[in-house]
C-alpha cells in the first residue's frame, strides 16, 4: 500500500457540503452507486449502522415491541386508501409494472413506508381488546424517489426501522408516541452523543396521514438542523381506512388508535456532521466498531520484535477486557501515515508503543477528540484496559458536551423579525432560532419564503407567559424552533 | 382470550403440505400477504430468523468477511453482462419502470441476487493485490418472480445473506468456496440440528454464472430433499464481465477469482419440516426465542399466590442464568390449553409448578420432544437453572440424533434403475437415493423425467471403486444423491 499523496480534505469551514462528501469517501463509509440516488454502504460505514441498530433494537424491544417483516411491495390501491398519505407520498413512488416477464394487472409500489400494508395485516390479526396493544417494528429498506439526494441524509433507497402500534384508547396511543420520542432522544444523546431539541411538528411538517408528528432535531456543524427521528400519533386515520376494529370488554366494536415511529441511516450523516472535523470522523466510543487502535513504532529492525510483542500483548489485554481494539501492524507504512489514517476513520483512542515505552513498561494514549502532544497520556501497560475504558467514557461525555455547547451557542432567541431574518441570511446554517409564533400557517410560510428557515419543533409543555408572534405580532402562547434544515 | 375449539392441525402423515401450512399459521410464524407470493413474517417466526441470523453472522465474520449494503435496484444492462446469469434469472425478474411519476430511461431490476452490482463496485475498489482478498456479506431482501410459491421455501420476496469475495488466485477462491460450505454445514447441524449431506451440484443444477456450485442438502420429514444453502465458485466469469483487475506483485494486470454464497429464510421451512410433529413445532433450543416456558397450575383461589410466587421466583432464577424464559401467567386459560399452545409453538422445555410442588420445593420439567408422563422429571427449585440448561443441551442433541436416524433410514443405495424408480414413485418423498452416476446430462434428464428426482449433491472426495451408472450402465467413477426436492 503506497503512501500516496492524496488530495487534502476540503476544510469544513470553507465548504461544509464538500467536506462532508470528502469525509464519507475518504473514511470509506459509503460510495456512490450506478443507481440514481442510491449509495453503497461500505463495511466501515455499515459497521456503525450495525452497532447503532443493535443498541436501538434492544431499547425498542424493552418497550414491548417485537420485530416482524412485511412485504417490500405494496399494491397500488393500498397507498390510495388514506387520502393525505397518498397526497404526501405520490410524487416519490417507485413502481414495479412487470414481473416474471409479464405486465402486472395491478402495479406494485416499492414501500416508501409501510403503514398501509401493516395496517392491512393488523385488520386480520386484531379482533378483541385482548389482542391489544399490538406493537411491531421492522428493520428494512424503503424507497422514495427524491429529486435531490445527499449521501446518508436523503437517498432514494435507505435503511430504517419503522414501528407500528395499535391501541385500545387514544390516551394509550398518545403515550406510546411520546414513549418512543423519549427512546429516540435518550438513544441519540447517550449513544451517539448528539444533543437534541424535541417537540411536535407544525401542520405543514407533519407526516402524511398523522394527526400529530413529534420530532427529535439535531444541530449540525454548519448551523443547519437535521430531523433525526419522528414519532407519529396517527389517531384513527389508518384504522378507518383499513377497518381495524376490535370488540371491547362490553362487546362493542371499536376502532383502534395508532402510532408509527422511525429513524434511518440518516443518523450516520448526523454523526459525521455533529462530530467530524478537518482531520476526518470522530466516532463516539459507544458506536465505534474500533474503539482503540494500537500503532507499534520502531526505527531499527532490532526494535521490531520487542515492540510488536508488546503491541500484541496490549491487543490481547484490551480484547479480553471487551474493548473493541485493532492492532495496526501493517508493514511499509510510517507511523505518521497510520496516525492520519485512523484519525480520518475517527477511532476514539490511539495507543502508541515504541522501544522506550517497552523499556519503561508504558504506552502512550492519544485522544482523537483532543489532538496534539499536550493531551497525550502515559499509562503503565498493566493499567491499559482500565485506563482505556475510562478514557472512552470520558471521550463519549466530552463529545456530547462539546456538541451541546455548540448547540447552545448556536441557539438564539429573537424578539424582532428583522434580526431573525438577518441571522438566517447567508450561506450555510444560521443556528436554531427560538421565537414566539402564533401558529398560523401564513406566518410559517412567510418565514420559509423569506429566510428559508422552517419550523423544526414546538417544544412540549412550555411554561411561559404569552408573547407576540415574531411575524404578525399577534398573541402567541408558544415558542418554536425555526432553522434552515437538511 | 376464549378457548376456542380450533380446527385440528392436518396430520403430518396424511397431508404433509397441509400440515406444514397449518403449523406456520397456527404457531403464528407467518401469514399470507395481499401481495402475490409474498408472506408476512410474524414476530414468533421472525424471532427464529433473528436468532439464526445473529449466530450465522458471527460465524461469517469470523472468516474475515465484513457486512456491507448495496442498492436494491440493479440497472437492467448490468444483468445482461454475464451471459449465463441473465439466462438463468431472466424469467424471474421484477422490473421498476416508473419513479417519481416518470418513466425511467433505463428500467431497474429489483435484485434477484447481487453479483452484478457488487462486482461493478469491486471493479472500483480493487486495484492492487494488496486490496485482496475482498470479502463482503450482505443481509437483505431479494425478489424472484416465482410461479409456484410456498411459505418460507419459495416466496417472491425472501430474506437472505449473500457473501461475495474476490481473490488473487484460483486456489484461494476454491478454498473460500469450501470454507463457506463448511460454515453452513456446521451451523445447520450444530445450531439448527439439521443433518446434511454436502457435495457439488451437477451442471444442470448449478447457479447461473458459476463454474461450480456446492450445496448443503437436508432431508425433510416427508422424505423430500431441501437445498439449505449454496456456495459458488465463480471462476473469472464475473471478473471478465465487470473487468475486475488488479496489479500483482510483478506489476502485471490480472483478473480476480471469485465466490458467492448464501442461505435464506428457507431455513425456517427446514426447521419446521425436519423437527415438527402433529402437535406443532419443535424448535431446537439453540435457536428458540423462548427455551423454557413456566406454567403455574392451581385450582383453588387460595393456592394462587403461593404458586404464582414460586413461578415468578423460577422465572427470575432462569432469567438470571441466561435461559430465555417466559412465564405464562395468563388468566382464564386452563393449564391444558396452555400446554397445547406452547407445544404448538415448539418451546423445548415446559416447567409446571403446582401447589404440591411448592410444598415440596420442586418443579416438574416436561420435554417438548418427548411428550407423555414418563419423560417428565422432578427437580428441586434450587437446581432449576442447571437442570434446565442440561436438559436444553440434551434436547438439542436428541433432535439432531433423531433427524439423523431418520435421514439414515431414508437413505438407500440402489444398483438397479427399476428399484430406484419404484422407490421414487408415489406421493411425497422417497428419501435420498445413493447411486452410481456417469455424470452424463442425458442420464440425469431421464432420471428427472421418469422419477421426478434430481441430482441433489455429488459428495466430495469419494474413495470408491468405479461402478456402473444406474441409468446407462457405463463406467461411473462417482456416486451421487438423487431425491425429489422442494
JSON list of C-alpha atoms in Angstrom, two decimals, chain A residues 16 42 104 116 271 308 314 323 401 419 452:
[
{"chain": "A", "resi": 16, "resn": "UNK", "atom": "CA", "xyz": [-19.29, 22.10, 4.57]},
{"chain": "A", "resi": 42, "resn": "UNK", "atom": "CA", "xyz": [-19.11, 0.11, 2.71]},
{"chain": "A", "resi": 104, "resn": "UNK", "atom": "CA", "xyz": [-48.80, -6.86, -13.81]},
{"chain": "A", "resi": 116, "resn": "UNK", "atom": "CA", "xyz": [-50.72, 0.69, 4.56]},
{"chain": "A", "resi": 271, "resn": "UNK", "atom": "CA", "xyz": [-22.76, 11.55, 13.47]},
{"chain": "A", "resi": 308, "resn": "UNK", "atom": "CA", "xyz": [5.42, -5.86, 18.18]},
{"chain": "A", "resi": 314, "resn": "UNK", "atom": "CA", "xyz": [-1.65, -4.85, 24.65]},
{"chain": "A", "resi": 323, "resn": "UNK", "atom": "CA", "xyz": [-12.64, -3.22, 24.33]},
{"chain": "A", "resi": 401, "resn": "UNK", "atom": "CA", "xyz": [-20.61, 18.26, 25.99]},
{"chain": "A", "resi": 419, "resn": "UNK", "atom": "CA", "xyz": [-32.80, 40.29, 13.45]},
{"chain": "A", "resi": 452, "resn": "UNK", "atom": "CA", "xyz": [-35.53, 29.54, 4.14]}
]
